[in-house]
Short mmCIF file of C-alpha atoms and ligand atoms in Angstrom, two decimals:
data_model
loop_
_atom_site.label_atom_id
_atom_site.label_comp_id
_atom_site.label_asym_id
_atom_site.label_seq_id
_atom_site.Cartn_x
_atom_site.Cartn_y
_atom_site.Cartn_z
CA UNK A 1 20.89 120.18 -161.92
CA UNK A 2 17.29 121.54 -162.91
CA UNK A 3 15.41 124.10 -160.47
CA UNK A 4 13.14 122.73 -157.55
CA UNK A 5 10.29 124.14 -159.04
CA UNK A 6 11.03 122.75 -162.63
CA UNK A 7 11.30 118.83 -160.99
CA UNK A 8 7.56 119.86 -159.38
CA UNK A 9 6.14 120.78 -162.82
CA UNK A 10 6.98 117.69 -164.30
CA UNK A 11 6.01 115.28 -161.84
CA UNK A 12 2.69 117.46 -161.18
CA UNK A 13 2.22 117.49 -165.12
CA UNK A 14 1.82 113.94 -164.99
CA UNK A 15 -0.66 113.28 -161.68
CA UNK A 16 -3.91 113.75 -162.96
CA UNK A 17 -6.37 114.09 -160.38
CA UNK A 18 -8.82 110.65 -160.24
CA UNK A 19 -12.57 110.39 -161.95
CA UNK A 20 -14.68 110.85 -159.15
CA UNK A 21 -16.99 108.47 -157.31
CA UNK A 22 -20.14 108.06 -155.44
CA UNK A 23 -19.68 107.65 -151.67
CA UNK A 24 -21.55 107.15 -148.58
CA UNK A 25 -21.15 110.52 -146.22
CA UNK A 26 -19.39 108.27 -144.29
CA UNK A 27 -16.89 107.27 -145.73
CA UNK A 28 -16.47 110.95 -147.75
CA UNK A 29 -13.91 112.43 -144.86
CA UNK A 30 -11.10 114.04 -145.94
CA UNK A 31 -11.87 113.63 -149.80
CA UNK A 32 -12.13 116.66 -152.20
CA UNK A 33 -16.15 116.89 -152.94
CA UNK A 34 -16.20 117.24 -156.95
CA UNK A 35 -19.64 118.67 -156.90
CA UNK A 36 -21.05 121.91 -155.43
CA UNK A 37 -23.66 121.80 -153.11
CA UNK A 38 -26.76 123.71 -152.15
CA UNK A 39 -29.43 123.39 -149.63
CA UNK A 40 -32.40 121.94 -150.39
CA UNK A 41 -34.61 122.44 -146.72
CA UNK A 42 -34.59 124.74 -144.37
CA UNK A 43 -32.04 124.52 -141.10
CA UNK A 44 -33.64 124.20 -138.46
CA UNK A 45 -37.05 122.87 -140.44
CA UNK A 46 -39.21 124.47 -138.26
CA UNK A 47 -39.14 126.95 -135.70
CA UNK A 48 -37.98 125.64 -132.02
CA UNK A 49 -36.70 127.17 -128.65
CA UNK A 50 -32.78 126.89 -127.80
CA UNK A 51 -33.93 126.74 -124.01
CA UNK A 52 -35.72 124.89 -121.53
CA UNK A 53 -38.33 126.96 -119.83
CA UNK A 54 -41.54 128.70 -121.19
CA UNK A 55 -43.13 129.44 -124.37
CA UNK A 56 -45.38 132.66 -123.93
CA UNK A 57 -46.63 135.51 -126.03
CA UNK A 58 -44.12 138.38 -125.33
CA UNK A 59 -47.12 140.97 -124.98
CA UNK A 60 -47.99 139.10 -121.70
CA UNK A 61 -44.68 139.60 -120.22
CA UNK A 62 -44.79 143.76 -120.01
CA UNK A 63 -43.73 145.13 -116.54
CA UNK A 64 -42.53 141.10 -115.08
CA UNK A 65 -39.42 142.39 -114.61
CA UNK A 66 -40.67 144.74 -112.26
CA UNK A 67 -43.70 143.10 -110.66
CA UNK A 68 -43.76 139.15 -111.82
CA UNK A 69 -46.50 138.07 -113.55
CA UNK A 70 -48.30 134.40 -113.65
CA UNK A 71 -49.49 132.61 -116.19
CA UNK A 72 -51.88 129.63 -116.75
CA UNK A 73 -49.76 126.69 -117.88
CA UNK A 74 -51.60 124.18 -120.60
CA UNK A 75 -49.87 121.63 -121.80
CA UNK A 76 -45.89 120.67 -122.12
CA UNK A 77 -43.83 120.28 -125.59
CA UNK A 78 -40.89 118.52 -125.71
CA UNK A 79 -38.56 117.77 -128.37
CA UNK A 80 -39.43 115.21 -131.01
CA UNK A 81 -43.15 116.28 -130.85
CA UNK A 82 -44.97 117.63 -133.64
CA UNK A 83 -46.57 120.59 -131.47
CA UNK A 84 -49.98 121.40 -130.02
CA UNK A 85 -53.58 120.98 -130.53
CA UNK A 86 -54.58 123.87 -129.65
CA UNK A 87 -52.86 127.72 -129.91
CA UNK A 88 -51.47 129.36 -126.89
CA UNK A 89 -53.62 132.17 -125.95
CA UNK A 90 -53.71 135.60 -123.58
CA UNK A 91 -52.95 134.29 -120.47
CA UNK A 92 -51.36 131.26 -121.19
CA UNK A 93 -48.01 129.38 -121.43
CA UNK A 94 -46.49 125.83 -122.53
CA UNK A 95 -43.40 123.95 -120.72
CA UNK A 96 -40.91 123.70 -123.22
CA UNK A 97 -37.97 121.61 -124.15
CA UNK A 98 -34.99 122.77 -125.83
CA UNK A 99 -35.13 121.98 -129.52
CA UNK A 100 -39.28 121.21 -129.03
CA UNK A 101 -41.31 123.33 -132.11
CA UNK A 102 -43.14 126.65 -130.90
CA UNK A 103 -46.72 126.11 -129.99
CA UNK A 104 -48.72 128.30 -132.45
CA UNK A 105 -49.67 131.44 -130.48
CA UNK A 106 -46.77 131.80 -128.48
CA UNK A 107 -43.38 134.41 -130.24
CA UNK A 108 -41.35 134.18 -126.58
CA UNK A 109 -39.12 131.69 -124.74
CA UNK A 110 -38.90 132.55 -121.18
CA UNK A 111 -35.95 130.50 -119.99
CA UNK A 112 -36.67 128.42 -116.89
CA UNK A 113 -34.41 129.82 -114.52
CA UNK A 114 -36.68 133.06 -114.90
CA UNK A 115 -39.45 131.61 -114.62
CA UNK A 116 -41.40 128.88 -111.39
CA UNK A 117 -44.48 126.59 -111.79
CA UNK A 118 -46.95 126.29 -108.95
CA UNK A 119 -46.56 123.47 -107.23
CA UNK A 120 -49.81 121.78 -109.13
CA UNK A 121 -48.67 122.40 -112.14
CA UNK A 122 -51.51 124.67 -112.97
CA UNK A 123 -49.13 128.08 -113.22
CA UNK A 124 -46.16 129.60 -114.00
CA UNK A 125 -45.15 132.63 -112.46
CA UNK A 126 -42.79 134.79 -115.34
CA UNK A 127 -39.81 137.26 -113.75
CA UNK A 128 -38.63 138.59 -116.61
CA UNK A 129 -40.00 140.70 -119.63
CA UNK A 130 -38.88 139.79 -123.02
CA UNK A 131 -38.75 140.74 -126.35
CA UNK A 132 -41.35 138.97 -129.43
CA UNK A 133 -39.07 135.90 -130.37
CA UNK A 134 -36.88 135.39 -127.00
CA UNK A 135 -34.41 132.01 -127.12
CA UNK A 136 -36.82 130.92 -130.26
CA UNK A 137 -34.57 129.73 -133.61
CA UNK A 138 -36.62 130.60 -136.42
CA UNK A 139 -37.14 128.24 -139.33
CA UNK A 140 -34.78 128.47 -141.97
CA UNK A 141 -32.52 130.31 -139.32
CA UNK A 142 -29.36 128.82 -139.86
CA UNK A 143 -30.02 127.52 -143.33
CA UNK A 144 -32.18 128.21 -146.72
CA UNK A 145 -32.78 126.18 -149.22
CA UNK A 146 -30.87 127.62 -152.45
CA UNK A 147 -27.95 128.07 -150.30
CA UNK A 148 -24.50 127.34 -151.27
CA UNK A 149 -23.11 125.20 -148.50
CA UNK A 150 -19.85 123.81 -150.56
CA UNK A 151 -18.05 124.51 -153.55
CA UNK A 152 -16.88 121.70 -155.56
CA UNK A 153 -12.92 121.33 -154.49
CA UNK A 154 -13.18 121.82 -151.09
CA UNK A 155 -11.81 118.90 -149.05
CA UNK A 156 -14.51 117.54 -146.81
CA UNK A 157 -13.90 118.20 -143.00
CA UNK A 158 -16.11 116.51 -139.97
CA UNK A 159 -18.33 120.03 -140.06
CA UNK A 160 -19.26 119.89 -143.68
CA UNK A 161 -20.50 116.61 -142.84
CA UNK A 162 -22.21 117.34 -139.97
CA UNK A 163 -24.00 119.90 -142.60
CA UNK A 164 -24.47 117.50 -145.30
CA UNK A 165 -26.04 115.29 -142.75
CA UNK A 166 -28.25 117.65 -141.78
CA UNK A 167 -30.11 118.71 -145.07
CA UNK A 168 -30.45 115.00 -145.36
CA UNK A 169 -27.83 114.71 -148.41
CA UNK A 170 -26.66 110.47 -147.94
CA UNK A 171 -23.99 110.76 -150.72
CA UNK A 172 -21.92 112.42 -152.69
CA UNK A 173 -19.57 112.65 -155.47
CA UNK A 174 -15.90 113.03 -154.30
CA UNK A 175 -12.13 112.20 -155.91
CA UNK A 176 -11.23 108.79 -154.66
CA UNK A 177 -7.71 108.95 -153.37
CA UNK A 178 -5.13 106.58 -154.62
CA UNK A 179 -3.93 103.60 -153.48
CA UNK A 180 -0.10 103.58 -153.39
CA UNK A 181 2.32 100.72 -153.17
CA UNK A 182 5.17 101.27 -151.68
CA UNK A 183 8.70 99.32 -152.20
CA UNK A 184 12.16 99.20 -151.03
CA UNK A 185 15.57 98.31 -152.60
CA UNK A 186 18.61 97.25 -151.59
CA UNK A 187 21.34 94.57 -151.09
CA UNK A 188 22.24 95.30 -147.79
CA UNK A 189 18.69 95.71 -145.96
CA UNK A 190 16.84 93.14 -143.97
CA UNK A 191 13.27 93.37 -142.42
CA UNK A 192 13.02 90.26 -140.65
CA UNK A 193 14.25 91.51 -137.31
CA UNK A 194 17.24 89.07 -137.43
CA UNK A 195 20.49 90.62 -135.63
CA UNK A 196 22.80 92.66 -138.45
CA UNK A 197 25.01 90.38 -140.58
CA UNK A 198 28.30 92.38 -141.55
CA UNK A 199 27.23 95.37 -143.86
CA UNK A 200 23.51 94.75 -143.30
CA UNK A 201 20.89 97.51 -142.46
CA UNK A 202 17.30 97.54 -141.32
CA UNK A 203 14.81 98.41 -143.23
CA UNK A 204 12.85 101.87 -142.20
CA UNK A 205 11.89 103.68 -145.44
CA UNK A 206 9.60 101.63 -146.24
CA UNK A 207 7.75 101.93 -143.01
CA UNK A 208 8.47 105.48 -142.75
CA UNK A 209 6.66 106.37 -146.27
CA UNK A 210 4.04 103.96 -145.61
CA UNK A 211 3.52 106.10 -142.60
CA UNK A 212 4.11 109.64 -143.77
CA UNK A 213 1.15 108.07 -146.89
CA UNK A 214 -1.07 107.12 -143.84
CA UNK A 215 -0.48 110.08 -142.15
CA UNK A 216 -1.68 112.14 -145.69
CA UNK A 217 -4.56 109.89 -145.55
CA UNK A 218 -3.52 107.64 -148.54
CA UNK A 219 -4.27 103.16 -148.20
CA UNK A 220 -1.13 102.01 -148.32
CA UNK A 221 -0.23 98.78 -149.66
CA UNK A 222 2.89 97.10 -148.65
CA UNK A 223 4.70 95.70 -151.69
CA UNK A 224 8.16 94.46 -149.82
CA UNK A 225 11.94 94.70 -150.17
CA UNK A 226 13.36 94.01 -153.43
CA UNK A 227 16.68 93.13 -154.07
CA UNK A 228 19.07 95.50 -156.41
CA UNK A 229 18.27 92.77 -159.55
CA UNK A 230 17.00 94.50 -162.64
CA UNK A 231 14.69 91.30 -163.18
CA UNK A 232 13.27 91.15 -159.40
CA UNK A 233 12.69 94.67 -159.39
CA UNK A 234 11.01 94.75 -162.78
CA UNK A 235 8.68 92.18 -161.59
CA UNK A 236 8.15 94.07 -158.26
CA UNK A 237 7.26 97.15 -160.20
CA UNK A 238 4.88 95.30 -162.35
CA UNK A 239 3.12 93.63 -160.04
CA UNK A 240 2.84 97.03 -158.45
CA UNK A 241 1.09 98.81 -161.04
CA UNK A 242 -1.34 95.95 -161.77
CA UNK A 243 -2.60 96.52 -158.10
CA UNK A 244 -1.86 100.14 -157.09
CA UNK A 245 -2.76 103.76 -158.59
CA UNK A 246 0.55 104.69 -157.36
CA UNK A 247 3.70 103.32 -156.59
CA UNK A 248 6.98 104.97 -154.06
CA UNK A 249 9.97 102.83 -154.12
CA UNK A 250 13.21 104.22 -151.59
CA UNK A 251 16.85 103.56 -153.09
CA UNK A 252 18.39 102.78 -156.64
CA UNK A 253 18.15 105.90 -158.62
CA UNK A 254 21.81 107.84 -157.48
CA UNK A 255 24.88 107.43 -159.85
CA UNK A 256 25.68 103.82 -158.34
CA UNK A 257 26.65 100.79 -160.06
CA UNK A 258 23.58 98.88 -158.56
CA UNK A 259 20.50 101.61 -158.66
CA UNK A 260 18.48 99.96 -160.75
CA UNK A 261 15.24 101.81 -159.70
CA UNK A 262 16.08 104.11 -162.44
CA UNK A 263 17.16 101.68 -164.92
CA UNK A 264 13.97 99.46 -164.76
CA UNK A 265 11.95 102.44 -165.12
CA UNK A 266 13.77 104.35 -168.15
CA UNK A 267 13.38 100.51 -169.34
CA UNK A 268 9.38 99.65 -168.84
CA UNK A 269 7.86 102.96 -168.12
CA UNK A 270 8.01 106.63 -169.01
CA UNK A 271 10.80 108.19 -167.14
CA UNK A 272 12.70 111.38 -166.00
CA UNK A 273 15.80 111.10 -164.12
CA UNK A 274 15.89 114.57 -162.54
CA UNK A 275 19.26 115.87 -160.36
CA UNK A 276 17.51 118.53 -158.66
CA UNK A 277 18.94 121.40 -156.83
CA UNK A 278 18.32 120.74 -153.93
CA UNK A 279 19.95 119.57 -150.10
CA UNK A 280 18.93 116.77 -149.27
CA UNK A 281 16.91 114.49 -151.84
CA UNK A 282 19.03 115.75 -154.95
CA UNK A 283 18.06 112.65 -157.51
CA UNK A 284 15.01 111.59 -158.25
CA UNK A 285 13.41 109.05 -161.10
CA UNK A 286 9.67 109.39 -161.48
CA UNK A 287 7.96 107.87 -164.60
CA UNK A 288 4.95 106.52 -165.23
CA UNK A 289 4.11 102.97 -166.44
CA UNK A 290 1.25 102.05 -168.33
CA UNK A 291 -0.62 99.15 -166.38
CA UNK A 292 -1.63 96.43 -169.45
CA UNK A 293 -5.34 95.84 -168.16
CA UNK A 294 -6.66 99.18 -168.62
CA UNK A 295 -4.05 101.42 -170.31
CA UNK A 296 -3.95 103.93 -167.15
CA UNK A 297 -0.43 105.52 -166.42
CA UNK A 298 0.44 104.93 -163.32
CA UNK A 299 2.99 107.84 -161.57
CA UNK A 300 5.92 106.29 -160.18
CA UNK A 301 7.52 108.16 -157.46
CA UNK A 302 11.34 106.41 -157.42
CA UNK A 303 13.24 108.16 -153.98
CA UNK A 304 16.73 108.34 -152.88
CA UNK A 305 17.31 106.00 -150.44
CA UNK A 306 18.51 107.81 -147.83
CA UNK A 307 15.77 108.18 -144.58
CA UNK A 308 16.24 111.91 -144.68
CA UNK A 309 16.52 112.27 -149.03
CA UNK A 310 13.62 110.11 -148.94
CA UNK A 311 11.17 111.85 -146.40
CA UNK A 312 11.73 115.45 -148.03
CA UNK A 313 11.57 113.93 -151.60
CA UNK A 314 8.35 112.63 -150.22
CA UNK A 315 7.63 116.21 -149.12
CA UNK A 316 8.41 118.00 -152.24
CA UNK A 317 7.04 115.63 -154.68
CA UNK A 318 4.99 112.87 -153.61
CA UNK A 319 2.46 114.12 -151.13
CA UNK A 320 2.15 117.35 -153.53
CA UNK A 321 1.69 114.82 -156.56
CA UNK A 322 -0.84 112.39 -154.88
CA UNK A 323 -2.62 115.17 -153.50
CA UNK A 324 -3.10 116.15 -157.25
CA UNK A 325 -4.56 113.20 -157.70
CA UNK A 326 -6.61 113.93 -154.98
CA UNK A 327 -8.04 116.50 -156.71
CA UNK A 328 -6.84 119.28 -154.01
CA UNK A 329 -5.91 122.34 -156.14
CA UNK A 330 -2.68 124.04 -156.66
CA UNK A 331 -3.09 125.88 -153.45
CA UNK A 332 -3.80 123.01 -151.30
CA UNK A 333 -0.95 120.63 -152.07
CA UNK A 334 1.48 121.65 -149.65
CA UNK A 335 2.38 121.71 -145.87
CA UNK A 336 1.14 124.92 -144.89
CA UNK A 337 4.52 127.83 -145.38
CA UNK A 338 4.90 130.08 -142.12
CA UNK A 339 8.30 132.83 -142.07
CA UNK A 340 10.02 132.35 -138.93
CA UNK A 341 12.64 134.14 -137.46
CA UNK A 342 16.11 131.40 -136.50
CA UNK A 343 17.18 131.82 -133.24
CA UNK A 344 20.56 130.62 -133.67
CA UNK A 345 22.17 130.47 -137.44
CA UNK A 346 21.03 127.81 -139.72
CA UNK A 347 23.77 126.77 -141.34
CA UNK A 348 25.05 126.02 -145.34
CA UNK A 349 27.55 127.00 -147.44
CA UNK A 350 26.71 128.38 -151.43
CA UNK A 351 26.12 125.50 -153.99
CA UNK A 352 23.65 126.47 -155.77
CA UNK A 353 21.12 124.59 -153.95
CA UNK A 354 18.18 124.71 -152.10
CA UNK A 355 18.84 123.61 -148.54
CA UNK A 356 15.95 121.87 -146.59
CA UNK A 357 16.88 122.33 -143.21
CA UNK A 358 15.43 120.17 -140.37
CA UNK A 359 14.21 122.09 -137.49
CA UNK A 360 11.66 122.63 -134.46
CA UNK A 361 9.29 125.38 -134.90
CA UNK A 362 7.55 126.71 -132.12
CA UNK A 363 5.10 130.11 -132.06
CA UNK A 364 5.73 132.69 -129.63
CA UNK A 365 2.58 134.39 -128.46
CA UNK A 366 4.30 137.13 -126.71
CA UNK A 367 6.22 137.97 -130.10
CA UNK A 368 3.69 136.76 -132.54
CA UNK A 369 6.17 134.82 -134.70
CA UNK A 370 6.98 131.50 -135.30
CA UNK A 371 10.81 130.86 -134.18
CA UNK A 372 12.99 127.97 -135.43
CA UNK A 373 15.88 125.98 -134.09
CA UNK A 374 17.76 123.32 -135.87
CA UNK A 375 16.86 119.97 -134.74
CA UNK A 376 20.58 118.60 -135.06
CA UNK A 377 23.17 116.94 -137.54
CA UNK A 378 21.70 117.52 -140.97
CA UNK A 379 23.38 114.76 -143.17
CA UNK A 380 20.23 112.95 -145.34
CA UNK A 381 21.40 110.06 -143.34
CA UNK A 382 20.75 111.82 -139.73
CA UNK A 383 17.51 110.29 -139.04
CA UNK A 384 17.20 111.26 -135.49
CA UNK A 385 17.35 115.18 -136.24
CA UNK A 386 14.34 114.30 -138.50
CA UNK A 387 12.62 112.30 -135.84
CA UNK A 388 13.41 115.39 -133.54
CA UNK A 389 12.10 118.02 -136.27
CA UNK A 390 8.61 118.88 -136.84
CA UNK A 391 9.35 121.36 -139.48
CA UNK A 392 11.72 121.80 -142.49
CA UNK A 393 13.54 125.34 -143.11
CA UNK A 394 13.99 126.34 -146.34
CA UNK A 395 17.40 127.88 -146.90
CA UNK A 396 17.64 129.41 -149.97
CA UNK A 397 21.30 129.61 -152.26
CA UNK A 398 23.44 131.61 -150.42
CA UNK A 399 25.33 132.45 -147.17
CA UNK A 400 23.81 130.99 -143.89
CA UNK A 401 20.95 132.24 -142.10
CA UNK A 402 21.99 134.53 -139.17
CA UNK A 403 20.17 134.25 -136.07
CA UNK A 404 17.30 136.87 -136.11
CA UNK A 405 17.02 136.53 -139.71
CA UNK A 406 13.57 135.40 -140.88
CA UNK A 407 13.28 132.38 -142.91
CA UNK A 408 10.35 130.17 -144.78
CA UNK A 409 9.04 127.24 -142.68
CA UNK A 410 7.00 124.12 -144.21
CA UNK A 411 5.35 122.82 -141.28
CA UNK A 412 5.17 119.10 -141.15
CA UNK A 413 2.74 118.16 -138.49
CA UNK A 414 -0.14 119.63 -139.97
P1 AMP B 1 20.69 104.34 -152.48
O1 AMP B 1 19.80 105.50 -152.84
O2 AMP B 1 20.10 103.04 -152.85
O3 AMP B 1 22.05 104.56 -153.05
O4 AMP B 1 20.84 104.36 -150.92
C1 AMP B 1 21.41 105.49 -150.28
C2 AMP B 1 21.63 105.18 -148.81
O5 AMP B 1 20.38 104.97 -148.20
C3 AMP B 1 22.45 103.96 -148.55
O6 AMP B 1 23.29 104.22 -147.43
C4 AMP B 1 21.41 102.91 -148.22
O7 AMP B 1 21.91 101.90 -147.41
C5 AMP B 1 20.36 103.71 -147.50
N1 AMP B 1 19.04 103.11 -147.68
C6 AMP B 1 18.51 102.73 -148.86
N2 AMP B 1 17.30 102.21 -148.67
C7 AMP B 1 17.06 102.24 -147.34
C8 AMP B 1 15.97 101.83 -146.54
N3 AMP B 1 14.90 101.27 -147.08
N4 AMP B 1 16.03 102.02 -145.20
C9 AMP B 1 17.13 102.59 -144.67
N5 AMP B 1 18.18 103.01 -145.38
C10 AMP B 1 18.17 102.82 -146.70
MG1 MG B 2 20.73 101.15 -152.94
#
């Protein structure tokens, strides 16, 4: 068995992140931006008020707070117009519309709730004094040009965006995220919905991954069930890499006579067979093949086939690697780690391993922790304590955890 973190290297040694592209804004979500970014206007682009109500100069407002004052009213800006004519002067005030410019003259928003027209429109009498520049959002306020708005690396969320958007930027240069194909094996599954023949299984890794990829924001492609047949499965993986940047298969690459995952890929492409130690998800094959068109090695992520060895193998190795690809940065490929103290013992015996325990993980607020509780029977075959988990504990060699112990927690839901 070779250490958990040895297994990472190599597969992360060999998931080199993708030249980046050009893409519209809109379709840049979630990608890692491989450019920095700096302003090139100012935010807002010209100074406006954030309230409905009055622009006025401020000097005109002394004492309204104690004895209101009125002012003649001479014209109305509203948003979307480019301003007035003619300044505001002593004596004087414009209507206003949130987001409309400042009329020159005026340095003070009285908001309209302090403030009442006559009923001809001719006046407005002010109740309040306020200060030069009142409710008014300054040009350049919120943003300069010359500022640094993103660093190349980040991974693009709606708000940066929204920001991009706003300095006018229409594209930009981001890591394209891979495609991955995604394949099962075995004899005994079927995924035609026909009722079990003696020794048969469904199907559900290949749904699951394709999901859990989804979920990661990675296009899928679905690339079937392939018998355990050295030839079909050769063909399956070729086909794969012709089409996909990536490719997960589920089953075939244990100590059986018929897991031919790993013999195919020792075969065509560039493989290590790695018995990790680690519980569940011990084996694992992942290779690269080089796809004839272009020469480009494409990583092969080969799973256990059990549900639960395949979703934490998934966990530990193939979201981690594809987010490499991603370009995310070493800090940013995994589920985010919390320590959380067990409420009941989490239990293992010593064998040298790693356990990954499922579990639900809920924060207290009147403790301020996160607390754990196992989410049932933990064989790698025990797919409904997975489907009842939302979090994996990591149990490290050892005795079990006692309750009130902490332990790490990878959080899977976000
Ligand atoms: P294998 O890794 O091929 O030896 O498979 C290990 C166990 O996982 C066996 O009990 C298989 O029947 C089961 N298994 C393999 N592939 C799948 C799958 N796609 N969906 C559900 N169970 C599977
Ligand atoms: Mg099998």
């Amino acid at each position: 068995m070779i250490p958990l973190d040895e297994a990472r290297g190599a597969v992360l040694a060999r998931c080199a992140p993708a030249a980046a592209i050009t893409v519209p804004l809109d379709a840049a979500l979630g990608h890692v931006i491989a450019e920095s970014i700096r302003s090139t206007e100012f935010v807002p682009p010209f100074a406006n008020t954030a309230m409905d109500g009055f622009a006025v100069r401020a000097a005109d407002t002394v004492g309204a707070s104690d004895a209101p004052v009125t002012l003649r009213l001479v014209g109305t800006v509203r948003a979307g117009m480019s301003g007035l004519d003619s300044p505001v002067g002593a004596g004087e005030a414009v209507r206003i519309m949130t987001g409309a410019p400042m009329p020159p003259g005026a340095d003070a928003v009285v908001m309209v709730e302090l403030a009442g027209a006559s009923a001809d429109g001719s006046s407005v009498q002010i109740a309040a004094e306020v200060p030069v520049g009142n409710h008014v959002r300054p040009a350049g306020d919120d943003i300069e040009p010359g500022d640094l708005l993103l660093e190349a690396g980040t991974a693009l969320t709606a708000a940066h965006l929204g920001v991009l958007a706003t300095i006018g930027v229409g594209h930009v240069v981001v890591v394209p995220r891979p495609r991955v194909g995604v394949i099962s094996t075995g004899d005994e599954l079927i995924d035609d919905g026909s009722p079990l023949a003696p020794g048969q299984i469904r199907d559900s890794n290949r749904l699951t991954l394709r999901s859990l990829l989804s979920a990661s924001g990675f296009e899928t492609i679905d690339l079937g069930l392939v018998r355990d047949d050295e030839d079909a499965i050769e063909a399956a993986l070729l086909a794969g890499v012709a089409s996909c940047d990536a490719l997960v298969t589920s089953g075939g690459v244990s100590m059986g006579d018929f897991d031919f995952i790993k013999v195919v890929l020792d075969r065509i492409g560039d493989m290590r067979w790695m018995q990790i130690a680690i519980k569940p998800a011990k084996p694992l094959a992942f290779g690269t093949i080089t796809r004839p068109s272009d020469g480009e090695a494409v990583p092969v992520f080969g799973l256990p086939g059990n549900p639960v060895s395949s979703m934490v193998s998934f966990e530990l190795f193939c979201r981690p690697g594809l987010r490499q690809m991603s370009g995310f940065g070493a800090a940013q490929l995994d589920r985010p780690t919390v320590m959380a103290i067990a409420e009941e013992p989490l239990a293992r015996r010593p064998d040298g391993k790693i356990h990954f325990a499922r579990v639900r993980c809920a924060y207290d607020l009147d403790s301020a922790t996160y607390r754990v509780r196992s989410s049932g029977a933990q064989g790698s075959h025990h797919m409904a304590s997975m489907a009842a988990a939302d979090a994996l504990a990591v149990l490290p060699d050892g005795p079990a955890i006692a309750a009130g112990d902490a332990v790490r927690v990878m959080l899977l839901t976000l």
